[in-house]
mmCIF file of C-alpha atoms and ligand atoms in Angstrom:
data_model
loop_
_atom_site.group_PDB
_atom_site.id
_atom_site.type_symbol
_atom_site.label_atom_id
_atom_site.label_comp_id
_atom_site.label_asym_id
_atom_site.label_seq_id
_atom_site.Cartn_x
_atom_site.Cartn_y
_atom_site.Cartn_z
ATOM 1 C CA UNK A 18 48.804 -11.212 -20.288
ATOM 2 C CA UNK A 19 49.222 -8.113 -22.414
ATOM 3 C CA UNK A 20 50.876 -4.785 -21.653
ATOM 4 C CA UNK A 21 48.656 -1.801 -22.393
ATOM 5 C CA UNK A 22 49.420 1.911 -22.327
ATOM 6 C CA UNK A 23 46.644 4.458 -22.376
ATOM 7 C CA UNK A 24 45.746 7.953 -21.214
ATOM 8 C CA UNK A 25 42.972 8.376 -18.665
ATOM 9 C CA UNK A 26 41.881 11.834 -17.533
ATOM 10 C CA UNK A 27 45.121 13.255 -18.938
ATOM 11 C CA UNK A 28 47.398 10.826 -17.081
ATOM 12 C CA UNK A 29 49.455 7.983 -18.554
ATOM 13 C CA UNK A 30 48.601 4.456 -17.375
ATOM 14 C CA UNK A 31 50.514 1.251 -18.142
ATOM 15 C CA UNK A 32 49.645 -2.234 -16.885
ATOM 16 C CA UNK A 33 49.831 -5.939 -17.672
ATOM 17 C CA UNK A 34 46.258 -7.138 -18.148
ATOM 18 C CA UNK A 35 44.525 -10.413 -18.748
ATOM 19 C CA UNK A 36 43.195 -10.654 -22.295
ATOM 20 C CA UNK A 37 39.615 -11.100 -20.980
ATOM 21 C CA UNK A 38 39.624 -8.138 -18.577
ATOM 22 C CA UNK A 39 36.850 -5.683 -19.395
ATOM 23 C CA UNK A 40 37.738 -2.000 -19.618
ATOM 24 C CA UNK A 41 35.238 -1.117 -16.876
ATOM 25 C CA UNK A 42 37.016 -3.463 -14.452
ATOM 26 C CA UNK A 43 40.391 -2.123 -15.530
ATOM 27 C CA UNK A 44 39.237 1.435 -14.798
ATOM 28 C CA UNK A 45 37.792 0.502 -11.413
ATOM 29 C CA UNK A 46 40.462 -1.950 -10.217
ATOM 30 C CA UNK A 47 43.741 -0.797 -11.783
ATOM 31 C CA UNK A 48 42.833 2.852 -12.256
ATOM 32 C CA UNK A 49 40.892 3.121 -8.960
ATOM 33 C CA UNK A 50 38.322 5.148 -10.883
ATOM 34 C CA UNK A 51 35.242 3.793 -9.183
ATOM 35 C CA UNK A 52 32.989 6.599 -10.426
ATOM 36 C CA UNK A 53 32.504 4.407 -13.487
ATOM 37 C CA UNK A 54 29.743 2.100 -12.270
ATOM 38 C CA UNK A 55 28.693 -1.437 -13.129
ATOM 39 C CA UNK A 56 24.916 -1.821 -13.185
ATOM 40 C CA UNK A 57 24.438 -4.969 -15.255
ATOM 41 C CA UNK A 58 26.263 -7.785 -16.973
ATOM 42 C CA UNK A 59 24.367 -7.503 -20.246
ATOM 43 C CA UNK A 60 25.517 -4.160 -21.696
ATOM 44 C CA UNK A 61 22.097 -2.585 -21.142
ATOM 45 C CA UNK A 62 22.330 -0.071 -18.288
ATOM 46 C CA UNK A 63 24.944 2.469 -19.435
ATOM 47 C CA UNK A 64 26.263 3.053 -15.894
ATOM 48 C CA UNK A 65 29.759 2.254 -17.194
ATOM 49 C CA UNK A 66 29.778 4.906 -19.960
ATOM 50 C CA UNK A 67 33.065 6.743 -20.527
ATOM 51 C CA UNK A 68 34.482 8.910 -23.310
ATOM 52 C CA UNK A 69 36.747 6.723 -25.445
ATOM 53 C CA UNK A 70 38.702 8.549 -28.166
ATOM 54 C CA UNK A 71 36.055 11.281 -28.162
ATOM 55 C CA UNK A 72 32.932 9.088 -28.193
ATOM 56 C CA UNK A 73 30.660 7.952 -25.377
ATOM 57 C CA UNK A 74 30.955 4.156 -25.088
ATOM 58 C CA UNK A 75 29.953 1.475 -22.600
ATOM 59 C CA UNK A 76 33.213 0.393 -21.002
ATOM 60 C CA UNK A 77 31.790 -3.047 -20.157
ATOM 61 C CA UNK A 78 31.546 -3.754 -23.881
ATOM 62 C CA UNK A 79 35.258 -3.179 -24.537
ATOM 63 C CA UNK A 80 38.222 -5.283 -23.477
ATOM 64 C CA UNK A 81 41.032 -3.505 -21.676
ATOM 65 C CA UNK A 82 43.446 -4.708 -24.378
ATOM 66 C CA UNK A 83 41.333 -2.883 -26.971
ATOM 67 C CA UNK A 84 42.017 0.339 -25.074
ATOM 68 C CA UNK A 85 45.748 0.169 -25.772
ATOM 69 C CA UNK A 86 46.711 3.648 -27.021
ATOM 70 C CA UNK A 87 43.272 5.104 -26.268
ATOM 71 C CA UNK A 88 42.462 8.436 -24.672
ATOM 72 C CA UNK A 89 39.714 8.036 -22.075
ATOM 73 C CA UNK A 90 37.797 10.447 -19.877
ATOM 74 C CA UNK A 91 35.867 9.169 -16.876
ATOM 75 C CA UNK A 92 33.570 11.072 -14.543
ATOM 76 C CA UNK A 93 36.575 11.830 -12.309
ATOM 77 C CA UNK A 94 38.182 13.673 -15.222
ATOM 78 C CA UNK A 95 35.176 15.976 -15.563
ATOM 79 C CA UNK A 96 35.512 17.568 -12.121
ATOM 80 C CA UNK A 97 39.245 18.188 -11.951
ATOM 81 C CA UNK A 98 38.927 22.000 -12.018
ATOM 82 C CA UNK A 99 35.628 22.354 -10.157
ATOM 83 C CA UNK A 100 32.353 20.917 -11.353
ATOM 84 C CA UNK A 101 31.833 20.718 -15.102
ATOM 85 C CA UNK A 102 28.798 22.697 -16.376
ATOM 86 C CA UNK A 103 27.025 19.394 -17.128
ATOM 87 C CA UNK A 104 27.505 18.332 -13.495
ATOM 88 C CA UNK A 105 26.239 21.714 -12.299
ATOM 89 C CA UNK A 106 23.152 21.388 -14.477
ATOM 90 C CA UNK A 107 22.410 17.911 -13.121
ATOM 91 C CA UNK A 108 22.406 19.420 -9.639
ATOM 92 C CA UNK A 109 20.469 22.560 -10.597
ATOM 93 C CA UNK A 110 17.723 20.587 -12.378
ATOM 94 C CA UNK A 111 17.432 17.839 -9.715
ATOM 95 C CA UNK A 112 18.530 15.188 -12.220
ATOM 96 C CA UNK A 113 20.217 13.089 -9.521
ATOM 97 C CA UNK A 114 18.407 10.868 -7.038
ATOM 98 C CA UNK A 115 20.263 7.689 -5.994
ATOM 99 C CA UNK A 116 23.088 8.709 -8.337
ATOM 100 C CA UNK A 117 23.892 5.233 -9.614
ATOM 101 C CA UNK A 118 23.187 6.100 -13.254
ATOM 102 C CA UNK A 119 24.569 9.629 -12.986
ATOM 103 C CA UNK A 120 28.215 9.192 -14.048
ATOM 104 C CA UNK A 121 27.146 7.269 -17.140
ATOM 105 C CA UNK A 122 24.412 9.792 -17.933
ATOM 106 C CA UNK A 123 26.874 12.654 -17.633
ATOM 107 C CA UNK A 124 29.400 10.954 -19.896
ATOM 108 C CA UNK A 125 26.708 10.291 -22.513
ATOM 109 C CA UNK A 126 25.673 13.945 -22.239
ATOM 110 C CA UNK A 127 29.304 15.011 -22.647
ATOM 111 C CA UNK A 128 29.636 12.856 -25.771
ATOM 112 C CA UNK A 129 26.449 14.357 -27.215
ATOM 113 C CA UNK A 130 27.350 17.984 -26.492
ATOM 114 C CA UNK A 131 30.828 17.509 -27.966
ATOM 115 C CA UNK A 132 29.170 16.684 -31.296
ATOM 116 C CA UNK A 133 25.977 18.725 -31.089
ATOM 117 C CA UNK A 134 26.092 22.003 -29.174
ATOM 118 C CA UNK A 135 22.333 22.640 -29.388
ATOM 119 C CA UNK A 136 20.497 19.305 -29.268
ATOM 120 C CA UNK A 137 16.705 19.040 -29.361
ATOM 121 C CA UNK A 138 14.903 17.104 -26.619
ATOM 122 C CA UNK A 139 14.527 14.252 -29.130
ATOM 123 C CA UNK A 140 18.283 14.223 -29.800
ATOM 124 C CA UNK A 141 18.983 14.252 -26.054
ATOM 125 C CA UNK A 142 16.598 11.317 -25.552
ATOM 126 C CA UNK A 143 18.329 9.413 -28.352
ATOM 127 C CA UNK A 144 21.779 10.130 -26.871
ATOM 128 C CA UNK A 145 20.803 8.660 -23.486
ATOM 129 C CA UNK A 146 18.669 5.806 -24.776
ATOM 130 C CA UNK A 147 21.407 3.368 -23.696
ATOM 131 C CA UNK A 148 21.441 4.760 -20.135
ATOM 132 C CA UNK A 149 18.850 3.455 -17.699
ATOM 133 C CA UNK A 150 17.624 5.428 -14.702
ATOM 134 C CA UNK A 151 15.366 3.779 -12.146
ATOM 135 C CA UNK A 152 14.645 6.962 -10.181
ATOM 136 C CA UNK A 153 14.082 10.189 -12.062
ATOM 137 C CA UNK A 154 11.655 9.431 -14.869
ATOM 138 C CA UNK A 155 14.255 10.965 -17.223
ATOM 139 C CA UNK A 156 12.636 14.412 -17.703
ATOM 140 C CA UNK A 157 14.929 16.145 -15.195
ATOM 141 C CA UNK A 158 17.928 14.548 -16.912
ATOM 142 C CA UNK A 159 16.775 15.807 -20.310
ATOM 143 C CA UNK A 160 16.209 19.266 -18.823
ATOM 144 C CA UNK A 161 19.686 19.177 -17.255
ATOM 145 C CA UNK A 162 21.394 18.289 -20.525
ATOM 146 C CA UNK A 163 19.492 21.078 -22.334
ATOM 147 C CA UNK A 164 20.505 23.501 -19.580
ATOM 148 C CA UNK A 165 24.143 22.380 -19.838
ATOM 149 C CA UNK A 166 24.089 22.999 -23.600
ATOM 150 C CA UNK A 167 23.019 26.606 -22.932
ATOM 151 C CA UNK A 168 25.687 27.036 -20.225
ATOM 152 C CA UNK A 169 28.419 25.694 -22.507
ATOM 153 C CA UNK A 170 27.257 27.941 -25.346
ATOM 154 C CA UNK A 171 27.522 30.967 -23.034
ATOM 155 C CA UNK A 172 31.089 30.094 -22.023
ATOM 156 C CA UNK A 173 32.335 29.833 -25.625
ATOM 157 C CA UNK A 174 34.916 32.498 -26.481
HETATM 158 S S1 FES B 20 27.615 -2.086 -16.766
HETATM 159 FE FE1 FES B 20 25.608 -2.017 -17.653
HETATM 160 S S2 FES B 20 25.983 -1.357 -19.713
HETATM 161 FE FE2 FES B 20 27.955 -1.523 -18.838
HETATM 162 S S1 FES B 21 19.211 8.547 -10.174
HETATM 163 FE FE1 FES B 21 18.908 6.501 -9.447
HETATM 164 S S2 FES B 21 19.172 5.257 -11.210
HETATM 165 FE FE2 FES B 21 19.200 7.288 -11.983
#
């Protein structure tokens, strides 16, 4: 067992964890942050995507012990003061159907827009290429991320 300390959605967390525990299971079981989904056991679906030290990563590909000292944002951290503009855009553009992929998609979008405020459709497609959606056909998601980029640009001081 290893003791880890990390910050999730602005709050300090500290736990003893097994060395083989995956970060996604830590978030869901110890953090009770079940908005981070598990859609596969192969690292392919992206449903588990979170922001880890500023970058979108698949939390099933990281051990909890590797998150010691990390700063993490999950989908729950996006909506703390009302819906985030990316979440609003997903609703406005009908980018959500069953919703299983949605938290991971939104975190990948957040990671992209943090680095690139005005992405092209091609750049958006590349940013979500590790996120699978069985329902939407992707175009609404791409439209939503483009719409969110415009919203965020408008809210800049
Ligand atoms: S749960 Fe599928 S990529 Fe992480
Ligand atoms: S909305 Fe169902 S998997 Fe994407």
